[in-house]
Every structure is written in structure tokens, then in C-alpha cells.
GROMACS .gro file of C-alpha atoms in nm:
model
  317
    1UNK     CA    1   1.654   2.721  -0.942
    2UNK     CA    2   1.768   2.859  -0.605
    3UNK     CA    3   1.629   2.554  -0.431
    4UNK     CA    4   1.808   2.322  -0.676
    5UNK     CA    5   2.137   2.504  -0.620
    6UNK     CA    6   2.094   2.482  -0.243
    7UNK     CA    7   2.031   2.109  -0.246
    8UNK     CA    8   2.322   2.029  -0.479
    9UNK     CA    9   2.606   2.245  -0.336
   10UNK     CA   10   2.502   2.366   0.009
   11UNK     CA   11   2.680   2.242   0.320
   12UNK     CA   12   2.637   2.296   0.693
   13UNK     CA   13   2.905   2.296   0.959
   14UNK     CA   14   2.833   2.095   1.273
   15UNK     CA   15   2.942   2.250   1.604
   16UNK     CA   16   3.041   1.901   1.717
   17UNK     CA   17   3.093   1.756   2.063
   18UNK     CA   18   3.363   2.003   2.166
   19UNK     CA   19   3.562   2.290   2.018
   20UNK     CA   20   3.875   2.197   2.218
   21UNK     CA   21   4.129   2.028   1.981
   22UNK     CA   22   4.299   1.843   2.267
   23UNK     CA   23   3.970   1.669   2.354
   24UNK     CA   24   3.899   1.528   2.007
   25UNK     CA   25   4.098   1.203   2.038
   26UNK     CA   26   3.952   1.131   2.382
   27UNK     CA   27   3.596   1.201   2.260
   28UNK     CA   28   3.649   0.981   1.954
   29UNK     CA   29   3.758   0.683   2.165
   30UNK     CA   30   3.483   0.732   2.424
   31UNK     CA   31   3.203   0.764   2.168
   32UNK     CA   32   3.338   0.480   1.956
   33UNK     CA   33   3.333   0.243   2.255
   34UNK     CA   34   2.990   0.368   2.363
   35UNK     CA   35   2.853   0.309   2.013
   36UNK     CA   36   3.003  -0.041   1.985
   37UNK     CA   37   2.872  -0.140   2.330
   38UNK     CA   38   2.528   0.003   2.245
   39UNK     CA   39   2.501  -0.196   1.922
   40UNK     CA   40   2.641  -0.516   2.076
   41UNK     CA   41   2.428  -0.492   2.390
   42UNK     CA   42   2.102  -0.428   2.208
   43UNK     CA   43   2.177  -0.700   1.953
   44UNK     CA   44   2.230  -0.944   2.240
   45UNK     CA   45   1.894  -0.842   2.387
   46UNK     CA   46   1.720  -0.908   2.053
   47UNK     CA   47   1.903  -1.239   2.006
   48UNK     CA   48   1.820  -1.353   2.359
   49UNK     CA   49   1.451  -1.278   2.312
   50UNK     CA   50   1.426  -1.439   1.967
   51UNK     CA   51   1.608  -1.757   2.067
   52UNK     CA   52   1.449  -1.824   2.407
   53UNK     CA   53   1.087  -1.941   2.392
   54UNK     CA   54   1.036  -1.844   2.757
   55UNK     CA   55   1.078  -1.480   2.648
   56UNK     CA   56   0.817  -1.499   2.372
   57UNK     CA   57   0.574  -1.275   2.557
   58UNK     CA   58   0.436  -0.927   2.474
   59UNK     CA   59   0.668  -0.756   2.724
   60UNK     CA   60   0.980  -0.897   2.557
   61UNK     CA   61   0.836  -0.847   2.208
   62UNK     CA   62   0.820  -0.473   2.280
   63UNK     CA   63   1.164  -0.482   2.442
   64UNK     CA   64   1.311  -0.642   2.129
   65UNK     CA   65   1.144  -0.371   1.920
   66UNK     CA   66   1.291  -0.104   2.150
   67UNK     CA   67   1.640  -0.256   2.121
   68UNK     CA   68   1.620  -0.263   1.740
   69UNK     CA   69   1.504   0.098   1.740
   70UNK     CA   70   1.784   0.203   1.976
   71UNK     CA   71   2.044   0.057   1.739
   72UNK     CA   72   1.897   0.253   1.448
   73UNK     CA   73   1.850   0.567   1.660
   74UNK     CA   74   2.214   0.574   1.772
   75UNK     CA   75   2.339   0.484   1.424
   76UNK     CA   76   2.169   0.793   1.283
   77UNK     CA   77   2.395   1.036   1.469
   78UNK     CA   78   2.704   0.877   1.624
   79UNK     CA   79   2.882   0.739   1.311
   80UNK     CA   80   2.868   1.083   1.142
   81UNK     CA   81   2.998   1.249   1.460
   82UNK     CA   82   3.284   0.996   1.475
   83UNK     CA   83   3.363   1.052   1.107
   84UNK     CA   84   3.380   1.428   1.160
   85UNK     CA   85   3.612   1.391   1.460
   86UNK     CA   86   3.840   1.147   1.279
   87UNK     CA   87   3.860   1.349   0.957
   88UNK     CA   88   3.873   1.681   1.143
   89UNK     CA   89   3.593   1.801   0.917
   90UNK     CA   90   3.264   1.934   1.049
   91UNK     CA   91   3.074   1.951   0.720
   92UNK     CA   92   2.748   1.779   0.632
   93UNK     CA   93   2.566   1.823   0.302
   94UNK     CA   94   2.219   1.976   0.282
   95UNK     CA   95   2.067   1.648   0.160
   96UNK     CA   96   2.261   1.451   0.421
   97UNK     CA   97   2.139   1.685   0.693
   98UNK     CA   98   1.773   1.646   0.593
   99UNK     CA   99   1.812   1.268   0.569
  100UNK     CA  100   1.972   1.256   0.914
  101UNK     CA  101   1.694   1.477   1.053
  102UNK     CA  102   1.421   1.253   0.910
  103UNK     CA  103   1.566   0.927   1.044
  104UNK     CA  104   1.659   1.087   1.378
  105UNK     CA  105   1.299   1.203   1.428
  106UNK     CA  106   1.158   0.869   1.312
  107UNK     CA  107   1.365   0.653   1.546
  108UNK     CA  108   1.356   0.905   1.833
  109UNK     CA  109   0.976   0.932   1.826
  110UNK     CA  110   0.957   0.553   1.795
  111UNK     CA  111   1.141   0.529   2.128
  112UNK     CA  112   0.877   0.751   2.285
  113UNK     CA  113   0.583   0.553   2.147
  114UNK     CA  114   0.738   0.218   2.236
  115UNK     CA  115   0.796   0.327   2.596
  116UNK     CA  116   0.428   0.425   2.617
  117UNK     CA  117   0.325   0.093   2.462
  118UNK     CA  118   0.539  -0.095   2.714
  119UNK     CA  119   0.370   0.095   2.997
  120UNK     CA  120   0.030  -0.008   2.857
  121UNK     CA  121   0.148  -0.369   2.844
  122UNK     CA  122   0.248  -0.358   3.212
  123UNK     CA  123  -0.084  -0.193   3.298
  124UNK     CA  124  -0.282  -0.475   3.133
  125UNK     CA  125  -0.058  -0.745   3.286
  126UNK     CA  126  -0.095  -0.615   3.643
  127UNK     CA  127  -0.443  -0.459   3.644
  128UNK     CA  128  -0.617  -0.711   3.413
  129UNK     CA  129  -0.415  -1.034   3.447
  130UNK     CA  130  -0.704  -1.268   3.360
  131UNK     CA  131  -0.758  -1.098   3.024
  132UNK     CA  132  -0.391  -1.029   2.950
  133UNK     CA  133  -0.336  -1.309   2.698
  134UNK     CA  134  -0.650  -1.217   2.506
  135UNK     CA  135  -0.584  -0.840   2.505
  136UNK     CA  136  -0.212  -0.855   2.428
  137UNK     CA  137  -0.222  -1.116   2.152
  138UNK     CA  138   0.064  -1.139   1.904
  139UNK     CA  139  -0.157  -0.986   1.635
  140UNK     CA  140  -0.248  -0.688   1.856
  141UNK     CA  141   0.114  -0.638   1.963
  142UNK     CA  142   0.222  -0.637   1.598
  143UNK     CA  143  -0.050  -0.385   1.514
  144UNK     CA  144   0.061  -0.161   1.800
  145UNK     CA  145   0.422  -0.161   1.678
  146UNK     CA  146   0.311  -0.104   1.318
  147UNK     CA  147   0.091   0.184   1.432
  148UNK     CA  148   0.386   0.337   1.617
  149UNK     CA  149   0.602   0.318   1.304
  150UNK     CA  150   0.326   0.481   1.095
  151UNK     CA  151   0.282   0.770   1.339
  152UNK     CA  152   0.655   0.834   1.369
  153UNK     CA  153   0.698   0.846   0.992
  154UNK     CA  154   0.411   1.094   0.955
  155UNK     CA  155   0.555   1.320   1.226
  156UNK     CA  156   0.909   1.297   1.085
  157UNK     CA  157   0.794   1.373   0.729
  158UNK     CA  158   0.596   1.676   0.850
  159UNK     CA  159   0.891   1.830   1.032
  160UNK     CA  160   1.138   1.746   0.754
  161UNK     CA  161   0.914   1.902   0.486
  162UNK     CA  162   0.880   2.221   0.690
  163UNK     CA  163   1.259   2.242   0.728
  164UNK     CA  164   1.293   2.186   0.351
  165UNK     CA  165   1.087   2.504   0.297
  166UNK     CA  166   1.342   2.719   0.481
  167UNK     CA  167   1.636   2.906   0.330
  168UNK     CA  168   1.983   2.890   0.485
  169UNK     CA  169   2.289   3.108   0.451
  170UNK     CA  170   2.608   2.942   0.327
  171UNK     CA  171   2.839   2.764   0.574
  172UNK     CA  172   2.613   2.815   0.873
  173UNK     CA  173   2.723   2.638   1.192
  174UNK     CA  174   2.461   2.405   1.342
  175UNK     CA  175   2.493   2.437   1.721
  176UNK     CA  176   2.487   2.060   1.782
  177UNK     CA  177   2.671   1.744   1.674
  178UNK     CA  178   2.386   1.636   1.443
  179UNK     CA  179   2.098   1.793   1.247
  180UNK     CA  180   1.800   1.860   1.472
  181UNK     CA  181   1.494   2.084   1.448
  182UNK     CA  182   1.584   2.351   1.702
  183UNK     CA  183   1.942   2.413   1.585
  184UNK     CA  184   1.834   2.421   1.218
  185UNK     CA  185   1.563   2.676   1.287
  186UNK     CA  186   1.815   2.895   1.473
  187UNK     CA  187   2.037   2.928   1.165
  188UNK     CA  188   1.760   2.971   0.903
  189UNK     CA  189   1.760   3.294   0.703
  190UNK     CA  190   1.384   3.279   0.636
  191UNK     CA  191   1.079   3.303   0.861
  192UNK     CA  192   1.046   3.006   1.099
  193UNK     CA  193   0.720   3.091   1.276
  194UNK     CA  194   0.527   2.800   1.120
  195UNK     CA  195   0.808   2.558   1.208
  196UNK     CA  196   0.815   2.684   1.566
  197UNK     CA  197   0.438   2.647   1.606
  198UNK     CA  198   0.440   2.294   1.461
  199UNK     CA  199   0.733   2.201   1.685
  200UNK     CA  200   0.554   2.343   1.988
  201UNK     CA  201   0.217   2.177   1.930
  202UNK     CA  202   0.296   1.862   1.731
  203UNK     CA  203   0.633   1.801   1.896
  204UNK     CA  204   0.488   1.879   2.238
  205UNK     CA  205   0.201   1.637   2.178
  206UNK     CA  206   0.439   1.361   2.064
  207UNK     CA  207   0.637   1.398   2.388
  208UNK     CA  208   0.375   1.489   2.647
  209UNK     CA  209   0.080   1.267   2.549
  210UNK     CA  210   0.281   0.941   2.572
  211UNK     CA  211   0.448   1.071   2.889
  212UNK     CA  212   0.109   1.142   3.049
  213UNK     CA  213  -0.021   0.801   2.938
  214UNK     CA  214   0.281   0.641   3.105
  215UNK     CA  215   0.216   0.837   3.426
  216UNK     CA  216  -0.153   0.739   3.430
  217UNK     CA  217  -0.063   0.375   3.363
  218UNK     CA  218   0.183   0.364   3.650
  219UNK     CA  219  -0.054   0.541   3.889
  220UNK     CA  220  -0.306   0.264   3.816
  221UNK     CA  221  -0.032  -0.001   3.840
  222UNK     CA  222   0.094   0.122   4.178
  223UNK     CA  223  -0.263   0.138   4.307
  224UNK     CA  224  -0.321  -0.222   4.199
  225UNK     CA  225   0.010  -0.344   4.344
  226UNK     CA  226  -0.059  -0.188   4.683
  227UNK     CA  227  -0.379  -0.396   4.703
  228UNK     CA  228  -0.184  -0.721   4.662
  229UNK     CA  229  -0.188  -0.893   5.005
  230UNK     CA  230   0.141  -1.079   4.961
  231UNK     CA  231   0.466  -0.886   5.016
  232UNK     CA  232   0.644  -1.123   4.775
  233UNK     CA  233   0.376  -1.059   4.513
  234UNK     CA  234   0.420  -0.682   4.551
  235UNK     CA  235   0.798  -0.710   4.514
  236UNK     CA  236   0.763  -0.923   4.200
  237UNK     CA  237   0.516  -0.678   4.047
  238UNK     CA  238   0.738  -0.379   4.125
  239UNK     CA  239   1.045  -0.556   3.986
  240UNK     CA  240   0.879  -0.605   3.646
  241UNK     CA  241   0.815  -0.231   3.625
  242UNK     CA  242   1.132  -0.090   3.783
  243UNK     CA  243   1.354  -0.127   3.475
  244UNK     CA  244   1.098   0.038   3.249
  245UNK     CA  245   1.050   0.328   3.491
  246UNK     CA  246   1.426   0.388   3.506
  247UNK     CA  247   1.447   0.412   3.126
  248UNK     CA  248   1.139   0.638   3.110
  249UNK     CA  249   1.283   0.877   3.369
  250UNK     CA  250   1.622   0.898   3.196
  251UNK     CA  251   1.489   0.934   2.842
  252UNK     CA  252   1.194   1.169   2.900
  253UNK     CA  253   1.388   1.385   3.145
  254UNK     CA  254   1.651   1.473   2.885
  255UNK     CA  255   1.406   1.493   2.591
  256UNK     CA  256   1.179   1.737   2.776
  257UNK     CA  257   1.486   1.944   2.869
  258UNK     CA  258   1.600   1.952   2.506
  259UNK     CA  259   1.270   2.024   2.331
  260UNK     CA  260   1.029   2.186   2.574
  261UNK     CA  261   1.263   2.412   2.775
  262UNK     CA  262   1.372   2.731   2.597
  263UNK     CA  263   1.745   2.791   2.546
  264UNK     CA  264   1.948   3.090   2.431
  265UNK     CA  265   2.215   3.099   2.162
  266UNK     CA  266   2.503   3.153   2.407
  267UNK     CA  267   2.799   2.913   2.414
  268UNK     CA  268   2.701   2.784   2.759
  269UNK     CA  269   2.354   2.702   2.631
  270UNK     CA  270   2.500   2.517   2.331
  271UNK     CA  271   2.713   2.305   2.565
  272UNK     CA  272   2.410   2.228   2.784
  273UNK     CA  273   2.194   2.139   2.483
  274UNK     CA  274   2.468   1.915   2.345
  275UNK     CA  275   2.503   1.739   2.681
  276UNK     CA  276   2.126   1.680   2.692
  277UNK     CA  277   2.133   1.549   2.334
  278UNK     CA  278   2.416   1.309   2.420
  279UNK     CA  279   2.209   1.174   2.711
  280UNK     CA  280   1.906   1.073   2.506
  281UNK     CA  281   2.082   0.984   2.179
  282UNK     CA  282   2.383   0.794   2.318
  283UNK     CA  283   2.366   0.727   2.693
  284UNK     CA  284   2.006   0.599   2.715
  285UNK     CA  285   2.042   0.343   2.431
  286UNK     CA  286   2.374   0.239   2.590
  287UNK     CA  287   2.220   0.181   2.933
  288UNK     CA  288   1.899   0.009   2.817
  289UNK     CA  289   2.052  -0.340   2.777
  290UNK     CA  290   2.211  -0.317   3.124
  291UNK     CA  291   1.895  -0.182   3.290
  292UNK     CA  292   1.671  -0.449   3.138
  293UNK     CA  293   1.907  -0.745   3.186
  294UNK     CA  294   2.097  -0.701   3.513
  295UNK     CA  295   1.784  -0.721   3.731
  296UNK     CA  296   1.602  -0.972   3.511
  297UNK     CA  297   1.667  -1.340   3.585
  298UNK     CA  298   1.493  -1.459   3.267
  299UNK     CA  299   1.703  -1.228   3.048
  300UNK     CA  300   2.027  -1.325   3.223
  301UNK     CA  301   1.939  -1.692   3.179
  302UNK     CA  302   1.871  -1.639   2.808
  303UNK     CA  303   2.206  -1.464   2.763
  304UNK     CA  304   2.384  -1.754   2.935
  305UNK     CA  305   2.210  -2.000   2.702
  306UNK     CA  306   2.327  -1.796   2.400
  307UNK     CA  307   2.686  -1.819   2.520
  308UNK     CA  308   2.644  -2.195   2.558
  309UNK     CA  309   2.509  -2.221   2.202
  310UNK     CA  310   2.161  -2.338   2.302
  311UNK     CA  311   1.950  -2.133   2.060
  312UNK     CA  312   1.618  -2.174   1.878
  313UNK     CA  313   1.472  -1.929   1.625
  314UNK     CA  314   1.097  -1.998   1.636
  315UNK     CA  315   0.859  -1.742   1.788
  316UNK     CA  316   0.586  -1.861   2.019
  317UNK     CA  317   0.350  -1.664   2.238
   0.00000   0.00000   0.00000
């Protein structure tokens, strides 16, 4: 009965992006524009890849998947934050909080797994070019993406179920602008030891294992590139990896700071945690379309063809 009452009437208060009233209008406009640019930019990436047969390769297949995921990832948190700023209300229902947590973990972990998959794709392309087409077939690429979705859903359901077990005191303030594992555990009234252990080991594995796989892949890639006799060939190989490395550094740097570095409950720590969360939930998805397109002649050419209306919707590999 207590659980039923909690789910039907309980509400949390979100700390938000800032407690300064004079900053609310500015933050609303900034985050609204960032969200619109993120959605538009990533949609353009997907449209360019789908409509240009020259981009129907495994690398761009994974990039299109990453862009779709970034749209969903950002849409999990930013619209609710904008609604709270506009309505001057910081409340979120218990059910809404758990739903936001589940989808945030699903799409966030999907980003991690896709970045690792993209590193593997670059490793095969550069270190095993003669077998690349056979290894990275459309069927295998689809299975890799499907496997990533399956793993992320299992991880998200595990964490969400463990949060569901906890009890919370009424009108507790979540020290963030969305529902996340760490802030929710901080305000729980019941024992969180199991949640903390699962977050440490399962969450740590979800972050560190893909990160280490990316590092190993790029160590092998750099070693292979340095053996290329042609300077032009080395530059071309490095250019195909540079964009991905920039996204990996930005995303993993802030995620590791947020989840694997301990923080206190002081106001300064809350501000720092919120800034880190903004980086990987808003800034990274915003920058991805620019990082992947500005230095990529094929992508820029596809975007120009979209603007000229020369589109085709068949997928070929």
C-alpha cells in the first residue's frame, strides 16, 4: 500500500540548471536553441547518410545510429528542463522520474556502446582492409547495433528496478536538472548499499570496458598507420579517425567525471556535477554533427545535395 501511495502521489523537486531567478530566461533561450540545433543537426546527418548512396558504408551506418540516439538522448532531459524553467515549477512525478531515468540510461549507454563499435569499425578498416567488406557486412553491422540496444536495455532496467526498491521522503530535491542514479541515491531514505555496489561494478564496466576497447583499437590503428609509407595515406587514415577521437574524448571525459569520481553534497559540488551533466547530455550531442561534417568532404557533399533536392532513399552497401 505504501508503494502504491508513493507511485500515485509522490513528487520530486529538481534542483535545475541554476537557482538564480535572473538567469532563468537566459538559460531557457540558450538551452532551447541548443536543443533545436542538436535535433536539426543530427536529423540532417541521418538524412544525408540515408539519401546518398556513397555514404552507405558501415562507418556511416554507425554514425546515423549515433545521430538517432543523440536526438533521443537529448530529448529525454532537455524538454523537461525547459518546461520547468518556463513554468517556474521544478516538480517531476515519481513515475515520470523513473521513466526519465530508464530512457536516459538506455540512450546514454547506447552512446557509449556505439562509440566503441565505431572504433572497432575503424580498426577493421585500417588494420584489415582486405577483409573489411566481409567482416563488416550489413547483416553484421545490424546485429552489432541490435546487440548494443539489447545490452543497454538490460542495464537500464537493472538500475531502474533497484531505484524502484528505494523509499524517498516527500518533496526531496534532486541535486540535478534531471533524474539520474547518483542524485536519486543521495536523497533516498532507505539503504542504498546494493544500488551503490551495482552502480560501481555494473556502471563502471559499462563505461570502462568500452573505453578500454576504444583505447586498444586506436593503439593498434596508430601502429598500423605509422607503417604506411605514404605521407598522404597516413593523413587520410588519421583524418577518418580524428572526428571520432574528438567525440570520444569529450563524451568519456565528462561521463567518467560524473560517474566514477566521488562528489560531496555541497552546493559547489552540485554546480560542478550539473556542469558535467550538461556537457555529456547537451553539448556533446550538439557538437557531434559539426565534428563529423565540417572535416568530412563526403558528408559536406551529401548535405549540399540535400539542399539541392537531389535525394534517394534506397540503402546500398
